[in-house]
Amino acid sequence: MPSLHPMYRGISANFVRGGATVLENAAHGSVEERNFEKTPIFYLLSRGERTGRWILAKGEGLDYPQLAEFALAGGTDHLVSLCEFPNELALRGLGFSLTSDAPGGFSDDQLAIVKALVPALGLAAYRVAVSKTATEILAVYTGARTSARILAGETQRGTGGSINAAILLADLRNFTALTEVYQPGEIVEFLNEHFELIDRHVEENSGEILKFMGDSVLAIFPTDADDPQKACMAALASAKNLLKATEELNRERTGNGGPNIGVDVVLHLGEVFYGNVGARGRLDFTVIGRAVNEASRLEKLCGTLEQPLLMSESFATTCAVPCQYLGSFELRGVSKRAEVFRLADAAE
């Protein structure tokens, strides 16, 4: 079946008599996708037909690599049936293939059984595809943890609650100036490269990106009530890894004549509201609160202090690593002065 997943063009389930079922995802740009035009399914689609049969024992269809492989394995007959899904979805339908190794191929009775089976199989596959697509696409746009809460029924404005979390806010340095120099397509490519790095290192440490805001990223690491240090260490590991990965990316990009794009990261620990915010018919499942505002204001100090990684007092005193005190600073819109820290150098 085709897929709406941004990483995969389609999914197939392959099974052989006496063996296990194997699920395979064909990534966009993969060999499987590039070779799709060399398949019986593409042949039927291009001709507007819904069924096709190739008697392998008579040498039919052997110009298709897959059918030639089946014939070498003893296949004698190959049958393909297509089932269309409702056209309001980008999921076009189901391709169902059967290969026989019987000496005479499929009998008339077997062909009749397959013909009767396909509509029911298509309905079942459609139900699976819609459910799977809704779950996967929601996770792509909101994150796995958030999508699970939405699918569990938290869909009304105001639903949610207060949680304690380590907050990671990452912002691309001087990125606005690049929009004056580079074309929109190039700008998007730069953003995607950095967002990919940030997402990879946030996710591998059990964090979740909640929002892309222009050239900024907001991620959270919910804390365990008995061990808030664990979330802080996860957020810190993400920050250190993504900064290192950014240096490597910049070396590669500048080596090819591209720009050096730094990343400023702020780590904070505090209470936030995690839930649905917005209009009744247009919601955003996100975090808001004083801690989020403080993290945003702290990020502005990265450039002032010439530090790519800053930590709030609550974060620095909770994480289990040596930190250096940088001073007390006023934050716009925040009544209390912020005590700001950075990681201590090894020599210190």
CSV table of C-alpha atoms in Angstrom, one decimal:
chain,number,residue,atom,x,y,z
A,1,MET,CA,0.0,0.0,0.0
A,2,PRO,CA,1.2,3.6,-0.5
A,3,SER,CA,1.9,5.7,2.5
A,4,LEU,CA,1.5,9.3,3.6
A,5,HIS,CA,4.5,9.1,5.9
A,6,PRO,CA,7.1,11.8,5.1
A,7,MET,CA,9.9,9.2,5.2
A,8,TYR,CA,8.2,6.3,3.3
A,9,ARG,CA,6.6,6.0,-0.1
A,10,GLY,CA,4.8,2.8,0.7
A,11,ILE,CA,4.7,-0.4,2.8
A,12,SER,CA,4.5,-4.0,1.8
A,13,ALA,CA,3.8,-7.2,3.7
A,14,ASN,CA,5.5,-10.2,2.1
A,15,PHE,CA,4.8,-13.8,3.1
A,16,VAL,CA,5.9,-17.2,1.8
A,17,ARG,CA,4.3,-20.5,2.7
A,18,GLY,CA,5.9,-21.9,5.8
A,19,GLY,CA,7.8,-18.6,6.6
A,20,ALA,CA,7.2,-15.5,8.6
A,21,THR,CA,5.5,-12.3,7.3
A,22,VAL,CA,8.0,-9.5,6.6
A,23,LEU,CA,7.0,-5.9,6.6
A,24,GLU,CA,9.0,-3.5,4.4
A,25,ASN,CA,8.9,0.3,4.1
A,26,ALA,CA,10.1,1.8,0.8
A,27,ALA,CA,11.7,5.1,1.6
A,28,HIS,CA,11.3,8.1,-0.7
A,29,GLY,CA,14.1,8.0,-3.2
A,30,SER,CA,14.9,4.4,-2.4
A,31,VAL,CA,15.7,1.7,-4.9
A,32,GLU,CA,12.3,0.2,-4.4
A,33,GLU,CA,10.6,3.5,-5.3
A,34,ARG,CA,12.9,4.1,-8.3
A,35,ASN,CA,12.1,0.6,-9.6
A,36,PHE,CA,8.3,0.8,-9.2
A,37,GLU,CA,7.9,1.4,-12.9
A,38,LYS,CA,9.4,-2.1,-13.5
A,39,THR,CA,6.5,-3.8,-11.6
A,40,PRO,CA,3.3,-5.4,-12.7
A,41,ILE,CA,1.4,-3.1,-10.4
A,42,PHE,CA,2.7,0.0,-12.3
A,43,TYR,CA,1.8,-1.7,-15.6
A,44,LEU,CA,-1.8,-2.2,-14.5
A,45,LEU,CA,-2.1,1.4,-13.1
A,46,SER,CA,-0.7,2.9,-16.2
A,47,ARG,CA,-3.3,1.1,-18.3
A,48,GLY,CA,-6.2,1.7,-15.9
A,49,GLU,CA,-6.7,-2.0,-15.3
A,50,ARG,CA,-7.4,-3.7,-12.0
A,51,THR,CA,-6.3,-7.3,-12.6
A,52,GLY,CA,-3.5,-9.0,-14.3
A,53,ARG,CA,-2.2,-12.5,-14.7
A,54,TRP,CA,1.2,-13.8,-15.9
A,55,ILE,CA,1.7,-17.5,-16.4
A,56,LEU,CA,5.4,-17.8,-15.5
A,57,ALA,CA,5.6,-21.4,-16.7
A,58,LYS,CA,5.0,-20.1,-20.2
A,59,GLY,CA,7.6,-17.4,-19.9
A,60,GLU,CA,5.2,-14.5,-19.4
A,61,GLY,CA,6.2,-11.5,-17.3
A,62,LEU,CA,9.9,-12.5,-17.0
A,63,ASP,CA,10.9,-9.0,-18.1
A,64,TYR,CA,9.8,-7.9,-14.7
A,65,PRO,CA,12.7,-8.5,-12.3
A,66,GLN,CA,10.4,-9.6,-9.5
A,67,LEU,CA,8.5,-12.2,-11.6
A,68,ALA,CA,11.8,-13.5,-13.0
A,69,GLU,CA,12.9,-14.1,-9.4
A,70,PHE,CA,9.7,-15.9,-8.6
A,71,ALA,CA,10.1,-18.1,-11.7
A,72,LEU,CA,13.6,-19.1,-10.7
A,73,ALA,CA,12.2,-20.1,-7.3
A,74,GLY,CA,9.7,-22.4,-8.9
A,75,GLY,CA,6.8,-20.0,-9.5
A,76,THR,CA,4.4,-21.0,-12.3
A,77,ASP,CA,1.6,-18.4,-12.1
A,78,HIS,CA,1.4,-14.8,-10.9
A,79,LEU,CA,-1.8,-12.9,-10.2
A,80,VAL,CA,-2.2,-9.2,-9.3
A,81,SER,CA,-5.4,-7.5,-8.1
A,82,LEU,CA,-5.8,-3.8,-7.4
A,83,CYS,CA,-8.3,-2.4,-5.0
A,84,GLU,CA,-9.0,1.4,-5.0
A,85,PHE,CA,-9.6,3.4,-1.8
A,86,PRO,CA,-12.0,6.4,-1.7
A,87,ASN,CA,-10.4,9.1,-3.8
A,88,GLU,CA,-10.6,11.8,-1.0
A,89,LEU,CA,-7.4,10.3,0.4
A,90,ALA,CA,-3.9,10.3,-1.0
A,91,LEU,CA,-3.8,6.6,-0.1
A,92,ARG,CA,-4.7,5.3,-3.6
A,93,GLY,CA,-5.4,1.7,-2.8
A,94,LEU,CA,-4.0,-1.8,-2.3
A,95,GLY,CA,-2.0,-4.0,-4.6
A,96,PHE,CA,-2.5,-7.7,-3.8
A,97,SER,CA,-0.2,-10.3,-5.5
A,98,LEU,CA,-0.2,-14.1,-5.4
A,99,THR,CA,2.3,-16.5,-6.9
A,100,SER,CA,1.6,-20.2,-7.3
A,101,ASP,CA,4.1,-23.0,-7.6
A,102,ALA,CA,1.5,-25.6,-8.6
A,103,PRO,CA,2.3,-27.3,-11.9
A,104,GLY,CA,-0.8,-26.0,-13.5
A,105,GLY,CA,-0.9,-22.6,-11.8
A,106,PHE,CA,-4.1,-21.3,-10.3
A,107,SER,CA,-7.3,-23.2,-11.0
A,108,ASP,CA,-10.5,-21.6,-12.0
A,109,ASP,CA,-11.9,-22.2,-8.5
A,110,GLN,CA,-8.9,-20.5,-6.9
A,111,LEU,CA,-9.2,-17.5,-9.2
A,112,ALA,CA,-12.9,-17.2,-8.2
A,113,ILE,CA,-11.9,-17.3,-4.5
A,114,VAL,CA,-9.4,-14.5,-5.0
A,115,LYS,CA,-11.9,-12.4,-6.9
A,116,ALA,CA,-14.4,-12.8,-4.0
A,117,LEU,CA,-11.7,-12.1,-1.4
A,118,VAL,CA,-10.2,-8.9,-2.7
A,119,PRO,CA,-13.1,-6.5,-1.8
A,120,ALA,CA,-13.1,-7.7,1.8
A,121,LEU,CA,-9.3,-7.6,1.9
A,122,GLY,CA,-9.4,-4.1,0.5
A,123,LEU,CA,-11.9,-2.9,3.1
A,124,ALA,CA,-9.8,-4.4,5.9
A,125,ALA,CA,-6.6,-2.8,4.5
A,126,TYR,CA,-8.4,0.5,4.1
A,127,ARG,CA,-9.4,0.5,7.7
A,128,VAL,CA,-5.8,-0.4,8.8
A,129,ALA,CA,-4.3,2.2,6.5
A,130,VAL,CA,-6.6,5.1,7.7
A,131,SER,CA,-5.9,4.2,11.4
A,132,LYS,CA,-2.2,3.8,10.8
A,133,THR,CA,-2.0,7.0,8.8
A,134,ALA,CA,-3.8,9.1,11.4
A,135,THR,CA,-1.5,7.8,14.1
A,136,GLU,CA,1.7,8.3,12.2
A,137,ILE,CA,0.9,11.7,10.6
A,138,LEU,CA,-0.3,13.1,13.9
A,139,ALA,CA,3.0,11.9,15.5
A,140,VAL,CA,5.0,13.6,12.7
A,141,TYR,CA,3.3,16.9,13.3
A,142,THR,CA,3.0,16.9,17.1
A,143,GLY,CA,5.5,14.3,18.4
A,144,ALA,CA,4.9,10.8,19.7
A,145,ARG,CA,4.1,11.7,23.3
A,146,THR,CA,1.7,14.5,22.4
A,147,SER,CA,-0.1,12.5,19.6
A,148,ALA,CA,-0.8,9.7,22.1
A,149,ARG,CA,-2.5,12.1,24.4
A,150,ILE,CA,-4.6,13.6,21.5
A,151,LEU,CA,-5.6,10.2,20.3
A,152,ALA,CA,-6.5,9.2,23.9
A,153,GLY,CA,-9.2,12.0,23.8
A,154,GLU,CA,-7.5,15.2,24.9
A,155,THR,CA,-8.9,17.3,22.1
A,156,GLN,CA,-10.8,20.1,23.9
A,157,ARG,CA,-9.4,23.5,24.4
A,158,GLY,CA,-8.0,23.9,27.9
A,159,THR,CA,-7.5,20.2,28.5
A,160,GLY,CA,-4.1,19.3,29.9
A,161,GLY,CA,-2.3,20.2,33.1
A,162,SER,CA,0.8,21.4,34.8
A,163,ILE,CA,3.9,19.4,34.6
A,164,ASN,CA,7.5,19.9,35.5
A,165,ALA,CA,9.9,19.6,32.7
A,166,ALA,CA,13.4,20.5,31.5
A,167,ILE,CA,13.1,22.9,28.6
A,168,LEU,CA,15.5,23.0,25.7
A,169,LEU,CA,15.2,26.1,23.4
A,170,ALA,CA,17.5,26.2,20.4
A,171,ASP,CA,17.8,29.1,18.0
A,172,LEU,CA,19.9,29.5,14.9
A,173,ARG,CA,22.3,32.4,15.3
A,174,ASN,CA,22.0,35.4,12.9
A,175,PHE,CA,19.7,33.4,10.7
A,176,THR,CA,17.6,36.3,9.6
A,177,ALA,CA,20.6,37.9,7.9
A,178,LEU,CA,20.9,34.8,5.7
A,179,THR,CA,17.5,35.5,4.1
A,180,GLU,CA,19.0,38.6,2.5
A,181,VAL,CA,21.7,36.5,0.8
A,182,TYR,CA,20.2,33.1,0.0
A,183,GLN,CA,17.1,32.0,-2.0
A,184,PRO,CA,14.1,30.7,-0.1
A,185,GLY,CA,14.8,27.1,-1.2
A,186,GLU,CA,18.3,27.3,0.1
A,187,ILE,CA,17.1,28.8,3.4
A,188,VAL,CA,14.6,26.0,3.9
A,189,GLU,CA,17.4,23.4,3.2
A,190,PHE,CA,19.6,25.1,5.9
A,191,LEU,CA,16.7,25.0,8.3
A,192,ASN,CA,15.9,21.3,7.6
A,193,GLU,CA,19.6,20.3,8.1
A,194,HIS,CA,19.7,21.9,11.5
A,195,PHE,CA,16.3,20.8,12.6
A,196,GLU,CA,17.2,17.3,11.7
A,197,LEU,CA,20.2,17.4,14.0
A,198,ILE,CA,18.2,18.9,16.8
A,199,ASP,CA,15.4,16.4,16.5
A,200,ARG,CA,17.8,13.4,16.3
A,201,HIS,CA,19.6,14.3,19.5
A,202,VAL,CA,16.4,15.4,21.4
A,203,GLU,CA,14.6,12.2,20.5
A,204,GLU,CA,17.5,9.9,21.3
A,205,ASN,CA,17.4,11.3,24.9
A,206,SER,CA,13.7,10.8,25.3
A,207,GLY,CA,12.8,14.4,24.7
A,208,GLU,CA,10.1,15.7,22.4
A,209,ILE,CA,10.1,18.7,20.1
A,210,LEU,CA,6.8,20.6,20.5
A,211,LYS,CA,7.2,23.5,18.2
A,212,PHE,CA,9.3,24.9,15.3
A,213,MET,CA,9.1,28.7,15.6
A,214,GLY,CA,10.8,30.2,12.6
A,215,ASP,CA,14.4,29.3,13.1
A,216,SER,CA,13.9,28.2,16.8
A,217,VAL,CA,13.0,24.9,18.3
A,218,LEU,CA,11.2,24.2,21.6
A,219,ALA,CA,11.6,20.8,23.2
A,220,ILE,CA,10.7,19.4,26.6
A,221,PHE,CA,12.0,16.5,28.8
A,222,PRO,CA,9.2,15.8,31.4
A,223,THR,CA,10.7,15.2,34.8
A,224,ASP,CA,10.2,12.3,37.2
A,225,ALA,CA,8.9,13.6,40.5
A,226,ASP,CA,11.4,11.5,42.3
A,227,ASP,CA,14.3,12.2,40.0
A,228,PRO,CA,14.2,15.6,38.2
A,229,GLN,CA,18.0,15.3,37.6
A,230,LYS,CA,17.4,12.6,35.1
A,231,ALA,CA,15.5,14.9,32.7
A,232,CYS,CA,18.1,17.6,33.1
A,233,MET,CA,20.9,15.2,32.3
A,234,ALA,CA,18.9,14.1,29.2
A,235,ALA,CA,18.4,17.6,28.1
A,236,LEU,CA,22.1,18.5,28.7
A,237,ALA,CA,23.2,15.5,26.7
A,238,SER,CA,21.0,16.5,23.8
A,239,ALA,CA,22.4,20.1,23.9
A,240,LYS,CA,26.0,19.0,24.0
A,241,ASN,CA,25.5,16.5,21.2
A,242,LEU,CA,23.6,18.8,18.9
A,243,LEU,CA,26.2,21.5,19.4
A,244,LYS,CA,28.9,19.1,18.4
A,245,ALA,CA,27.0,17.9,15.4
A,246,THR,CA,26.4,21.5,14.4
A,247,GLU,CA,30.1,22.1,14.3
A,248,GLU,CA,30.6,19.1,12.1
A,249,LEU,CA,27.8,20.2,9.8
A,250,ASN,CA,29.3,23.7,9.5
A,251,ARG,CA,32.7,22.3,8.7
A,252,GLU,CA,31.2,20.3,5.8
A,253,ARG,CA,29.0,23.2,4.6
A,254,THR,CA,31.7,25.9,4.7
A,255,GLY,CA,34.0,23.5,2.9
A,256,ASN,CA,31.5,23.6,0.1
A,257,GLY,CA,31.3,27.3,0.1
A,258,GLY,CA,28.1,27.6,2.3
A,259,PRO,CA,27.5,29.6,5.4
A,260,ASN,CA,28.5,28.9,9.0
A,261,ILE,CA,25.3,28.8,11.0
A,262,GLY,CA,25.7,28.6,14.8
A,263,VAL,CA,23.1,27.4,17.2
A,264,ASP,CA,22.4,29.0,20.6
A,265,VAL,CA,20.9,26.7,23.2
A,266,VAL,CA,19.2,27.5,26.5
A,267,LEU,CA,18.3,24.9,29.2
A,268,HIS,CA,15.7,25.7,31.9
A,269,LEU,CA,13.8,23.7,34.5
A,270,GLY,CA,10.3,24.7,35.6
A,271,GLU,CA,6.6,24.2,35.7
A,272,VAL,CA,4.6,24.5,32.5
A,273,PHE,CA,1.0,24.0,31.3
A,274,TYR,CA,1.1,21.1,28.8
A,275,GLY,CA,-2.1,20.9,26.8
A,276,ASN,CA,-4.5,22.4,24.3
A,277,VAL,CA,-4.3,26.1,23.6
A,278,GLY,CA,-6.0,28.1,20.9
A,279,ALA,CA,-9.4,28.7,19.2
A,280,ARG,CA,-12.2,26.2,19.6
A,281,GLY,CA,-11.7,24.8,16.1
A,282,ARG,CA,-7.9,25.4,15.7
A,283,LEU,CA,-5.8,24.1,18.6
A,284,ASP,CA,-2.1,23.7,19.4
A,285,PHE,CA,-1.0,21.1,21.9
A,286,THR,CA,2.0,22.8,23.4
A,287,VAL,CA,3.5,24.1,26.6
A,288,ILE,CA,3.0,27.6,27.9
A,289,GLY,CA,3.9,29.4,31.2
A,290,ARG,CA,6.4,31.4,33.0
A,291,ALA,CA,9.2,28.9,32.5
A,292,VAL,CA,8.8,28.9,28.7
A,293,ASN,CA,8.9,32.8,28.7
A,294,GLU,CA,12.0,32.8,30.8
A,295,ALA,CA,13.7,30.3,28.5
A,296,SER,CA,12.9,32.5,25.5
A,297,ARG,CA,14.3,35.6,27.3
A,298,LEU,CA,17.4,33.7,28.4
A,299,GLU,CA,18.2,32.8,24.8
A,300,LYS,CA,18.8,36.5,24.0
A,301,LEU,CA,21.7,36.4,26.4
A,302,CYS,CA,23.7,33.8,24.3
A,303,GLY,CA,24.8,36.5,21.9
A,304,THR,CA,25.5,39.1,24.6
A,305,LEU,CA,27.6,36.7,26.6
A,306,GLU,CA,29.0,35.0,23.5
A,307,GLN,CA,28.0,31.6,24.9
A,308,PRO,CA,26.4,28.9,22.7
A,309,LEU,CA,24.9,27.1,25.8
A,310,LEU,CA,23.3,28.8,28.8
A,311,MET,CA,21.5,27.3,31.8
A,312,SER,CA,19.1,28.8,34.3
A,313,GLU,CA,19.7,28.5,38.0
A,314,SER,CA,17.0,25.9,38.5
A,315,PHE,CA,18.6,23.8,35.8
A,316,ALA,CA,22.2,24.3,36.9
A,317,THR,CA,21.5,23.4,40.5
A,318,THR,CA,19.6,20.2,39.5
A,319,CYS,CA,21.9,18.7,36.9
A,320,ALA,CA,25.0,16.8,38.2
A,321,VAL,CA,27.8,18.6,36.3
A,322,PRO,CA,30.1,21.4,37.3
A,323,CYS,CA,28.8,24.8,36.2
A,324,GLN,CA,30.2,28.3,36.1
A,325,TYR,CA,28.2,31.3,37.4
A,326,LEU,CA,28.0,34.1,34.8
A,327,GLY,CA,26.0,36.7,36.7
A,328,SER,CA,22.6,38.1,37.4
A,329,PHE,CA,20.6,39.6,34.5
A,330,GLU,CA,17.3,41.3,33.9
A,331,LEU,CA,15.0,39.6,31.5
A,332,ARG,CA,12.5,41.6,29.5
A,333,GLY,CA,9.0,41.0,30.9
A,334,VAL,CA,10.3,38.9,33.8
A,335,SER,CA,10.2,40.5,37.3
A,336,LYS,CA,12.9,38.4,38.9
A,337,ARG,CA,16.5,38.7,37.8
A,338,ALA,CA,17.9,35.6,36.2
A,339,GLU,CA,21.0,33.8,37.6
A,340,VAL,CA,22.8,32.5,34.6
A,341,PHE,CA,25.3,29.6,34.3
A,342,ARG,CA,27.4,27.8,31.7
A,343,LEU,CA,29.2,24.5,31.7
A,344,ALA,CA,32.5,24.8,33.6
A,345,ASP,CA,35.7,24.2,31.5
A,346,ALA,CA,37.5,21.0,32.4
A,347,ALA,CA,40.5,23.0,33.7
A,348,GLU,CA,38.2,24.9,36.1
